[in-house]
PDB file of C-alpha atoms in Angstrom:
ATOM      1  CA  MET A 295       6.651 -19.572  23.795  1.00 51.00           C
ATOM      2  CA  ALA A 296       8.229 -16.408  24.990  1.00 59.00           C
ATOM      3  CA  ASN A 297      10.991 -16.337  22.524  1.00 88.00           C
ATOM      4  CA  TRP A 298       8.175 -16.628  19.788  1.00 88.00           C
ATOM      5  CA  LYS A 299       6.397 -13.732  21.181  1.00 92.00           C
ATOM      6  CA  LYS A 300       9.722 -11.751  21.160  1.00 94.00           C
ATOM      7  CA  GLU A 301      10.258 -12.469  17.477  1.00 94.00           C
ATOM      8  CA  VAL A 302       6.790 -11.190  16.690  1.00 94.00           C
ATOM      9  CA  ALA A 303       7.157  -8.018  18.760  1.00 96.00           C
ATOM     10  CA  ARG A 304      10.671  -7.409  16.673  1.00 96.00           C
ATOM     11  CA  ASP A 305       8.847  -8.275  13.392  1.00 96.00           C
ATOM     12  CA  ILE A 306       6.215  -5.513  14.426  1.00 96.00           C
ATOM     13  CA  ILE A 307       8.847  -3.024  15.480  1.00 97.00           C
ATOM     14  CA  ALA A 308      10.736  -3.480  12.164  1.00 96.00           C
ATOM     15  CA  LEU A 309       7.989  -1.861  10.458  1.00 95.00           C
ATOM     16  CA  GLY A 310       9.508   1.494  11.842  1.00 96.00           C
ATOM     17  CA  GLY A 311      13.001   0.145  10.548  1.00 96.00           C
ATOM     18  CA  LEU A 312      14.964   2.115   8.021  1.00 95.00           C
ATOM     19  CA  PRO A 313      14.954  -0.817   5.335  1.00 94.00           C
ATOM     20  CA  PHE A 314      10.904  -0.615   5.605  1.00 95.00           C
ATOM     21  CA  TYR A 315      10.978   2.865   5.301  1.00 96.00           C
ATOM     22  CA  PHE A 316      13.500   2.935   2.244  1.00 92.00           C
ATOM     23  CA  LEU A 317      11.173   0.393   0.680  1.00 90.00           C
ATOM     24  CA  VAL A 318       8.041   2.477   1.149  1.00 91.00           C
ATOM     25  CA  VAL A 319       9.799   5.541  -0.404  1.00 90.00           C
ATOM     26  CA  ILE A 320      10.968   3.566  -3.590  1.00 86.00           C
ATOM     27  CA  ARG A 321       7.620   2.085  -3.802  1.00 83.00           C
ATOM     28  CA  SER A 322       6.045   5.648  -3.953  1.00 86.00           C
ATOM     29  CA  VAL A 323       8.798   6.519  -6.382  1.00 84.00           C
ATOM     30  CA  ILE A 324       7.735   3.899  -8.948  1.00 78.00           C
ATOM     31  CA  GLY A 325       4.126   4.932  -8.095  1.00 73.00           C
ATOM     32  CA  GLU A 326       5.097   8.664  -9.164  1.00 70.00           C
ATOM     33  CA  ASP A 327       3.324   9.980  -5.827  1.00 80.00           C
ATOM     34  CA  SER A 328       5.441  13.084  -5.809  1.00 89.00           C
ATOM     35  CA  SER A 329       3.753  14.532  -2.567  1.00 91.00           C
ATOM     36  CA  PHE A 330       4.204  11.345  -0.516  1.00 93.00           C
ATOM     37  CA  VAL A 331       7.618  10.907  -1.743  1.00 94.00           C
ATOM     38  CA  ALA A 332       8.587  14.460  -0.756  1.00 95.00           C
ATOM     39  CA  GLN A 333       7.096  14.270   2.696  1.00 96.00           C
ATOM     40  CA  THR A 334       8.498  11.059   3.660  1.00 96.00           C
ATOM     41  CA  ALA A 335      12.018  11.683   2.422  1.00 95.00           C
ATOM     42  CA  ILE A 336      11.796  15.455   3.946  1.00 97.00           C
ATOM     43  CA  GLY A 337      10.423  13.622   6.975  1.00 97.00           C
ATOM     44  CA  ILE A 338      13.366  11.514   7.617  1.00 97.00           C
ATOM     45  CA  LEU A 339      15.839  14.293   7.033  1.00 97.00           C
ATOM     46  CA  VAL A 340      13.955  16.289   9.763  1.00 98.00           C
ATOM     47  CA  LEU A 341      13.932  13.335  11.876  1.00 97.00           C
ATOM     48  CA  LEU A 342      17.769  12.892  11.786  1.00 97.00           C
ATOM     49  CA  ILE A 343      18.304  16.482  12.578  1.00 97.00           C
ATOM     50  CA  LEU A 344      15.852  16.404  15.439  1.00 97.00           C
ATOM     51  CA  SER A 345      17.592  13.232  16.851  1.00 96.00           C
ATOM     52  CA  VAL A 346      20.720  15.116  17.220  1.00 95.00           C
ATOM     53  CA  PHE A 347      19.235  17.351  19.624  1.00 95.00           C
ATOM     54  CA  VAL A 348      16.807  15.019  21.236  1.00 95.00           C
ATOM     55  CA  LYS A 349      18.978  11.991  22.654  1.00 92.00           C
ATOM     56  CA  ASN A 350      17.721   8.527  23.348  1.00 93.00           C
ATOM     57  CA  SER A 351      14.641   8.932  21.244  1.00 95.00           C
ATOM     58  CA  ASN A 352      13.238   5.766  19.808  1.00 96.00           C
ATOM     59  CA  GLN A 353      13.736   6.082  16.208  1.00 96.00           C
ATOM     60  CA  TYR A 354      11.625   3.121  15.255  1.00 97.00           C
ATOM     61  CA  ILE A 355       8.511   4.768  16.557  1.00 97.00           C
ATOM     62  CA  ALA A 356       9.123   7.940  15.440  1.00 98.00           C
ATOM     63  CA  ARG A 357       9.630   6.452  11.444  1.00 97.00           C
ATOM     64  CA  GLY A 358       6.549   4.421  12.371  1.00 97.00           C
ATOM     65  CA  ILE A 359       4.342   7.486  12.960  1.00 97.00           C
ATOM     66  CA  ILE A 360       5.694   9.306   9.998  1.00 97.00           C
ATOM     67  CA  LEU A 361       4.990   6.451   7.620  1.00 96.00           C
ATOM     68  CA  ALA A 362       1.399   5.643   9.082  1.00 95.00           C
ATOM     69  CA  THR A 363       0.368   9.369   8.965  1.00 96.00           C
ATOM     70  CA  PHE A 364       1.688  10.004   5.435  1.00 95.00           C
ATOM     71  CA  SER A 365       0.296   6.561   4.180  1.00 92.00           C
ATOM     72  CA  SER A 366      -3.112   7.100   5.815  1.00 92.00           C
ATOM     73  CA  MET A 367      -3.255  10.982   4.177  1.00 93.00           C
ATOM     74  CA  TYR A 368      -2.194   9.425   0.884  1.00 90.00           C
ATOM     75  CA  TYR A 369      -4.625   6.565   0.665  1.00 85.00           C
ATOM     76  CA  LYS A 370      -7.784   8.493   2.342  1.00 86.00           C
ATOM     77  CA  SER A 371      -9.249   5.274   3.342  1.00 83.00           C
ATOM     78  CA  ILE A 372     -10.703   4.851   6.818  1.00 87.00           C
ATOM     79  CA  ALA A 373      -9.986   1.069   6.960  1.00 83.00           C
ATOM     80  CA  TYR A 374      -6.419   1.545   5.867  1.00 86.00           C
ATOM     81  CA  THR A 375      -5.904   4.601   8.802  1.00 91.00           C
ATOM     82  CA  ILE A 376      -7.387   2.466  11.502  1.00 91.00           C
ATOM     83  CA  PHE A 377      -5.356  -0.516  10.346  1.00 89.00           C
ATOM     84  CA  ALA A 378      -1.981   1.590  10.303  1.00 92.00           C
ATOM     85  CA  TYR A 379      -2.451   3.247  13.689  1.00 94.00           C
ATOM     86  CA  LEU A 380      -3.410  -0.215  15.272  1.00 94.00           C
ATOM     87  CA  LEU A 381      -0.225  -1.320  14.018  1.00 93.00           C
ATOM     88  CA  LEU A 382       1.497   1.781  15.587  1.00 95.00           C
ATOM     89  CA  PHE A 383       0.019   1.148  18.742  1.00 96.00           C
ATOM     90  CA  GLY A 384       1.290  -2.386  18.317  1.00 96.00           C
ATOM     91  CA  MET A 385       4.637  -1.282  17.767  1.00 97.00           C
ATOM     92  CA  GLY A 386       4.275   0.881  21.152  1.00 96.00           C
ATOM     93  CA  PHE A 387       3.335  -2.319  23.133  1.00 96.00           C
ATOM     94  CA  SER A 388       5.986  -4.311  21.153  1.00 97.00           C
ATOM     95  CA  LEU A 389       8.614  -1.944  22.522  1.00 97.00           C
ATOM     96  CA  ALA A 390       7.609  -1.989  25.892  1.00 96.00           C
ATOM     97  CA  TYR A 391       7.166  -5.753  25.717  1.00 96.00           C
ATOM     98  CA  LEU A 392      10.901  -5.776  24.492  1.00 94.00           C
ATOM     99  CA  LYS A 393      11.689  -3.503  27.710  1.00 93.00           C
ATOM    100  CA  VAL A 394      12.385  -0.343  25.827  1.00 95.00           C
ATOM    101  CA  ARG A 395      11.976   2.354  28.266  1.00 96.00           C
ATOM    102  CA  ASN A 396       8.579   4.524  28.131  1.00 95.00           C
ATOM    103  CA  LYS A 397      10.521   7.920  28.102  1.00 96.00           C
ATOM    104  CA  GLU A 398      12.530   6.495  24.960  1.00 96.00           C
ATOM    105  CA  ILE A 399       9.200   5.598  23.308  1.00 97.00           C
ATOM    106  CA  THR A 400       7.730   8.939  24.135  1.00 97.00           C
ATOM    107  CA  LYS A 401      10.436  11.133  23.171  1.00 97.00           C
ATOM    108  CA  GLY A 402      10.411   8.910  19.623  1.00 97.00           C
ATOM    109  CA  ALA A 403       6.792   9.560  19.158  1.00 97.00           C
ATOM    110  CA  VAL A 404       7.008  13.306  19.947  1.00 97.00           C
ATOM    111  CA  ILE A 405       9.723  13.728  17.593  1.00 97.00           C
ATOM    112  CA  GLY A 406       8.093  11.714  14.724  1.00 97.00           C
ATOM    113  CA  GLY A 407       5.052  13.986  15.263  1.00 97.00           C
ATOM    114  CA  ILE A 408       7.027  17.018  15.186  1.00 98.00           C
ATOM    115  CA  SER A 409       8.865  15.935  12.042  1.00 98.00           C
ATOM    116  CA  ILE A 410       5.280  15.035  10.291  1.00 98.00           C
ATOM    117  CA  VAL A 411       4.499  18.630  10.874  1.00 98.00           C
ATOM    118  CA  ILE A 412       7.573  20.400   9.659  1.00 97.00           C
ATOM    119  CA  SER A 413       7.996  18.077   6.374  1.00 97.00           C
ATOM    120  CA  TYR A 414       4.448  18.564   5.500  1.00 97.00           C
ATOM    121  CA  LEU A 415       4.683  22.243   5.686  1.00 97.00           C
ATOM    122  CA  ILE A 416       8.116  22.029   3.736  1.00 97.00           C
ATOM    123  CA  ALA A 417       6.481  19.980   1.313  1.00 95.00           C
ATOM    124  CA  SER A 418       3.376  21.969   0.679  1.00 94.00           C
ATOM    125  CA  LEU A 419       5.880  24.886  -0.023  1.00 94.00           C
ATOM    126  CA  LEU A 420       7.949  22.937  -2.399  1.00 91.00           C
ATOM    127  CA  LEU A 421       5.166  21.364  -4.406  1.00 82.00           C
TER     128      LEU A 421
ATOM    129  CA  MET B 220      33.229  -2.946  18.350  1.00 48.00           C
ATOM    130  CA  ASN B 221      30.343  -4.282  20.349  1.00 56.00           C
ATOM    131  CA  ASN B 222      28.016  -1.562  19.384  1.00 61.00           C
ATOM    132  CA  THR B 223      28.506  -1.932  15.643  1.00 64.00           C
ATOM    133  CA  LYS B 224      28.277  -5.502  15.814  1.00 65.00           C
ATOM    134  CA  ASN B 225      24.644  -4.967  17.619  1.00 89.00           C
ATOM    135  CA  TRP B 226      23.908  -2.165  15.216  1.00 89.00           C
ATOM    136  CA  LYS B 227      24.587  -4.509  12.302  1.00 93.00           C
ATOM    137  CA  LYS B 228      22.545  -7.339  13.749  1.00 94.00           C
ATOM    138  CA  GLU B 229      19.609  -5.006  14.205  1.00 94.00           C
ATOM    139  CA  VAL B 230      19.709  -3.809  10.693  1.00 95.00           C
ATOM    140  CA  ALA B 231      19.952  -7.471   9.511  1.00 96.00           C
ATOM    141  CA  ARG B 232      16.925  -8.362  11.579  1.00 96.00           C
ATOM    142  CA  ASP B 233      15.029  -5.217  10.307  1.00 96.00           C
ATOM    143  CA  ILE B 234      15.770  -6.555   6.564  1.00 96.00           C
ATOM    144  CA  ILE B 235      14.586 -10.065   7.490  1.00 97.00           C
ATOM    145  CA  ALA B 236      11.315  -8.709   8.839  1.00 96.00           C
ATOM    146  CA  LEU B 237      10.405  -7.359   5.302  1.00 96.00           C
ATOM    147  CA  GLY B 238       9.357 -11.044   5.139  1.00 96.00           C
ATOM    148  CA  SER B 239       7.122 -11.178   8.384  1.00 96.00           C
ATOM    149  CA  ILE B 240       3.620 -12.110   9.128  1.00 95.00           C
ATOM    150  CA  PRO B 241       2.865  -8.214  10.056  1.00 92.00           C
ATOM    151  CA  PHE B 242       4.287  -6.965   6.788  1.00 94.00           C
ATOM    152  CA  TYR B 243       2.705  -9.458   4.594  1.00 96.00           C
ATOM    153  CA  THR B 244      -0.483  -8.434   6.178  1.00 92.00           C
ATOM    154  CA  ILE B 245       0.158  -4.811   5.370  1.00 90.00           C
ATOM    155  CA  ILE B 246       0.580  -5.660   1.670  1.00 92.00           C
ATOM    156  CA  LEU B 247      -2.789  -7.640   2.045  1.00 91.00           C
ATOM    157  CA  ILE B 248      -4.829  -4.564   3.338  1.00 87.00           C
ATOM    158  CA  ARG B 249      -2.914  -2.364   0.845  1.00 85.00           C
ATOM    159  CA  VAL B 250      -4.318  -4.406  -2.084  1.00 89.00           C
ATOM    160  CA  LEU B 251      -7.735  -4.911  -0.480  1.00 86.00           C
ATOM    161  CA  ALA B 252      -8.030  -1.182  -0.732  1.00 80.00           C
ATOM    162  CA  LEU B 253      -7.434  -1.576  -4.492  1.00 81.00           C
ATOM    163  CA  PRO B 254     -10.657  -1.569  -6.508  1.00 82.00           C
ATOM    164  CA  GLY B 255     -11.341  -4.532  -8.418  1.00 84.00           C
ATOM    165  CA  GLU B 256      -7.988  -6.446  -7.726  1.00 87.00           C
ATOM    166  CA  PHE B 257      -9.744  -9.583  -6.497  1.00 89.00           C
ATOM    167  CA  GLY B 258      -7.503 -11.718  -8.424  1.00 93.00           C
ATOM    168  CA  TYR B 259      -4.232 -10.002  -7.251  1.00 95.00           C
ATOM    169  CA  LEU B 260      -5.718 -10.261  -3.904  1.00 95.00           C
ATOM    170  CA  PHE B 261      -6.182 -14.006  -3.920  1.00 96.00           C
ATOM    171  CA  GLN B 262      -2.670 -14.625  -5.434  1.00 97.00           C
ATOM    172  CA  PHE B 263      -1.362 -13.551  -1.981  1.00 97.00           C
ATOM    173  CA  ILE B 264      -4.053 -15.494   0.101  1.00 97.00           C
ATOM    174  CA  PHE B 265      -3.545 -18.632  -1.956  1.00 97.00           C
ATOM    175  CA  ALA B 266       0.338 -18.434  -2.003  1.00 98.00           C
ATOM    176  CA  ALA B 267      -0.083 -17.888   1.987  1.00 98.00           C
ATOM    177  CA  ALA B 268      -2.180 -20.798   2.190  1.00 97.00           C
ATOM    178  CA  VAL B 269       0.403 -23.147   0.211  1.00 98.00           C
ATOM    179  CA  PHE B 270       3.194 -21.788   2.193  1.00 98.00           C
ATOM    180  CA  PHE B 271       1.667 -22.317   5.623  1.00 97.00           C
ATOM    181  CA  LEU B 272       1.223 -25.804   4.294  1.00 97.00           C
ATOM    182  CA  SER B 273       4.784 -26.325   3.560  1.00 97.00           C
ATOM    183  CA  LEU B 274       5.492 -24.497   6.914  1.00 95.00           C
ATOM    184  CA  ILE B 275       3.714 -27.610   8.708  1.00 95.00           C
ATOM    185  CA  LEU B 276       5.226 -30.278   6.511  1.00 96.00           C
ATOM    186  CA  PHE B 277       8.889 -29.201   5.853  1.00 94.00           C
ATOM    187  CA  LYS B 278       9.541 -26.232   8.298  1.00 93.00           C
ATOM    188  CA  PRO B 279      10.994 -23.883   5.861  1.00 96.00           C
ATOM    189  CA  HIS B 280      12.382 -20.188   7.006  1.00 96.00           C
ATOM    190  CA  LEU B 281       9.229 -18.313   7.571  1.00 96.00           C
ATOM    191  CA  HIS B 282      10.688 -15.052   6.696  1.00 97.00           C
ATOM    192  CA  LEU B 283      12.284 -16.072   3.579  1.00 98.00           C
ATOM    193  CA  GLY B 284       9.178 -17.785   2.296  1.00 98.00           C
ATOM    194  CA  PHE B 285       6.816 -14.798   2.743  1.00 98.00           C
ATOM    195  CA  GLY B 286       9.427 -12.408   1.366  1.00 97.00           C
ATOM    196  CA  LEU B 287       9.911 -14.361  -2.037  1.00 98.00           C
ATOM    197  CA  ILE B 288       6.084 -14.514  -2.191  1.00 98.00           C
ATOM    198  CA  ALA B 289       5.911 -10.693  -2.057  1.00 97.00           C
ATOM    199  CA  ALA B 290       8.729 -10.011  -4.032  1.00 97.00           C
ATOM    200  CA  ILE B 291       7.553 -12.235  -7.010  1.00 97.00           C
ATOM    201  CA  LEU B 292       3.798 -11.232  -6.756  1.00 97.00           C
ATOM    202  CA  THR B 293       4.275  -7.448  -6.508  1.00 94.00           C
ATOM    203  CA  SER B 294       6.827  -7.793  -9.260  1.00 95.00           C
ATOM    204  CA  ILE B 295       4.589  -9.459 -11.605  1.00 95.00           C
ATOM    205  CA  HIS B 296       1.865  -6.756 -10.949  1.00 93.00           C
ATOM    206  CA  TYR B 297       4.002  -3.632 -11.247  1.00 89.00           C
ATOM    207  CA  ASN B 298       5.732  -5.209 -14.140  1.00 91.00           C
ATOM    208  CA  LYS B 299       8.706  -2.521 -13.945  1.00 89.00           C
ATOM    209  CA  VAL B 300      12.200  -3.751 -14.359  1.00 91.00           C
ATOM    210  CA  PHE B 301      13.326  -0.970 -11.821  1.00 88.00           C
ATOM    211  CA  TYR B 302      10.896  -2.100  -9.062  1.00 88.00           C
ATOM    212  CA  THR B 303      11.919  -5.935  -9.895  1.00 93.00           C
ATOM    213  CA  VAL B 304      15.478  -5.180  -9.558  1.00 93.00           C
ATOM    214  CA  PHE B 305      15.297  -3.393  -6.568  1.00 90.00           C
ATOM    215  CA  VAL B 306      13.132  -5.922  -4.736  1.00 93.00           C
ATOM    216  CA  MET B 307      15.450  -8.501  -6.029  1.00 95.00           C
ATOM    217  CA  LEU B 308      18.162  -6.733  -4.401  1.00 94.00           C
ATOM    218  CA  PHE B 309      16.435  -6.422  -1.014  1.00 94.00           C
ATOM    219  CA  TYR B 310      15.734 -10.289  -1.264  1.00 97.00           C
ATOM    220  CA  LEU B 311      19.311 -11.008  -1.805  1.00 97.00           C
ATOM    221  CA  GLY B 312      19.935  -8.554   1.535  1.00 97.00           C
ATOM    222  CA  MET B 313      17.280 -10.773   3.269  1.00 97.00           C
ATOM    223  CA  ILE B 314      19.245 -13.959   2.461  1.00 97.00           C
ATOM    224  CA  GLY B 315      22.636 -12.236   3.403  1.00 97.00           C
ATOM    225  CA  SER B 316      21.201 -11.080   6.833  1.00 97.00           C
ATOM    226  CA  SER B 317      19.804 -14.535   7.432  1.00 97.00           C
ATOM    227  CA  VAL B 318      23.327 -15.903   6.896  1.00 97.00           C
ATOM    228  CA  TYR B 319      24.786 -13.116   8.906  1.00 96.00           C
ATOM    229  CA  LEU B 320      22.407 -13.996  11.811  1.00 95.00           C
ATOM    230  CA  LYS B 321      23.321 -17.617  11.535  1.00 95.00           C
ATOM    231  CA  VAL B 322      20.311 -19.249  10.337  1.00 95.00           C
ATOM    232  CA  LYS B 323      20.863 -22.635   9.171  1.00 95.00           C
ATOM    233  CA  SER B 324      21.567 -22.738   5.176  1.00 95.00           C
ATOM    234  CA  LYS B 325      19.035 -25.788   5.077  1.00 96.00           C
ATOM    235  CA  GLN B 326      16.156 -23.680   6.387  1.00 95.00           C
ATOM    236  CA  ILE B 327      17.322 -20.640   4.269  1.00 96.00           C
ATOM    237  CA  ILE B 328      17.291 -22.948   0.930  1.00 97.00           C
ATOM    238  CA  LYS B 329      13.787 -24.449   2.068  1.00 97.00           C
ATOM    239  CA  GLY B 330      12.731 -21.092   2.474  1.00 97.00           C
ATOM    240  CA  VAL B 331      13.504 -19.732  -0.991  1.00 97.00           C
ATOM    241  CA  VAL B 332      12.192 -22.989  -2.466  1.00 98.00           C
ATOM    242  CA  PHE B 333       8.985 -23.309  -0.927  1.00 98.00           C
ATOM    243  CA  GLY B 334       8.406 -19.207  -1.186  1.00 98.00           C
ATOM    244  CA  GLY B 335       8.950 -19.687  -4.711  1.00 98.00           C
ATOM    245  CA  ILE B 336       6.669 -22.460  -5.154  1.00 98.00           C
ATOM    246  CA  SER B 337       4.038 -20.927  -2.986  1.00 98.00           C
ATOM    247  CA  ALA B 338       4.417 -17.725  -5.159  1.00 98.00           C
ATOM    248  CA  LEU B 339       3.879 -19.696  -8.409  1.00 97.00           C
ATOM    249  CA  MET B 340       1.004 -21.801  -7.105  1.00 97.00           C
ATOM    250  CA  GLY B 341      -0.928 -18.729  -5.743  1.00 97.00           C
ATOM    251  CA  TYR B 342      -0.189 -16.867  -8.970  1.00 97.00           C
ATOM    252  CA  LEU B 343      -1.591 -20.052 -10.970  1.00 97.00           C
ATOM    253  CA  LEU B 344      -4.675 -20.701  -8.948  1.00 96.00           C
ATOM    254  CA  ALA B 345      -5.710 -17.109  -9.038  1.00 95.00           C
ATOM    255  CA  LEU B 346      -5.306 -16.948 -12.609  1.00 94.00           C
ATOM    256  CA  ILE B 347      -7.453 -20.305 -13.174  1.00 94.00           C
ATOM    257  CA  ILE B 348     -10.195 -19.026 -10.869  1.00 90.00           C
ATOM    258  CA  PHE B 349     -10.341 -15.145 -11.599  1.00 84.00           C
TER     259      PHE B 349
END
């Protein structure tokens, strides 16, 4: 039972994984959603740079926040936004369940948030 | 060395999770937001129902099954070679990751077979009904 719960928690966390992030960006390249592609592509670069300075931040939650925010802005659907942020909270709980330190989760959430603001501004200037 | 191994295992687990139920639910919600795509939505619902049945009866690998359903149905929908090739490469990555994480080959094969059958049945059932 505990193992089953851990597997589900790990599945939810993987929604902030690099493979999922990459899949979403490629999918939007096909959909020719240039602003979304620019925001997410710049977002991951900004996050990478911030991670060099902010040590021990959780990258899963950081990428998850970037994806949830930009995809919600793109779809402009209340139902989708609620769902995306519920998943994000689920990711936070799953990380805590798998005994990731609160400090690490918080740092990840903060640099994810900063990455969103910076990448949104850069993408707006470029496009 | 240990860290490298751990890192590889985490990436492999991330790739396998692309066939998870949370990921499948995201696709469903995304399709639900598309106006007038009931046929497409029900392809996923029917395929999931068929696959759940096979899960009870034959115990295939859950992630590989749902992953293949998602790969096949989205490829048919988008109808773009680039996307299909990309998704199939990802799926091969899922199989490779399962092997790397020492999932039994019998379970892998059952996941692929029943995932394929479920996708086909979901597609056909939705085609007949809608």
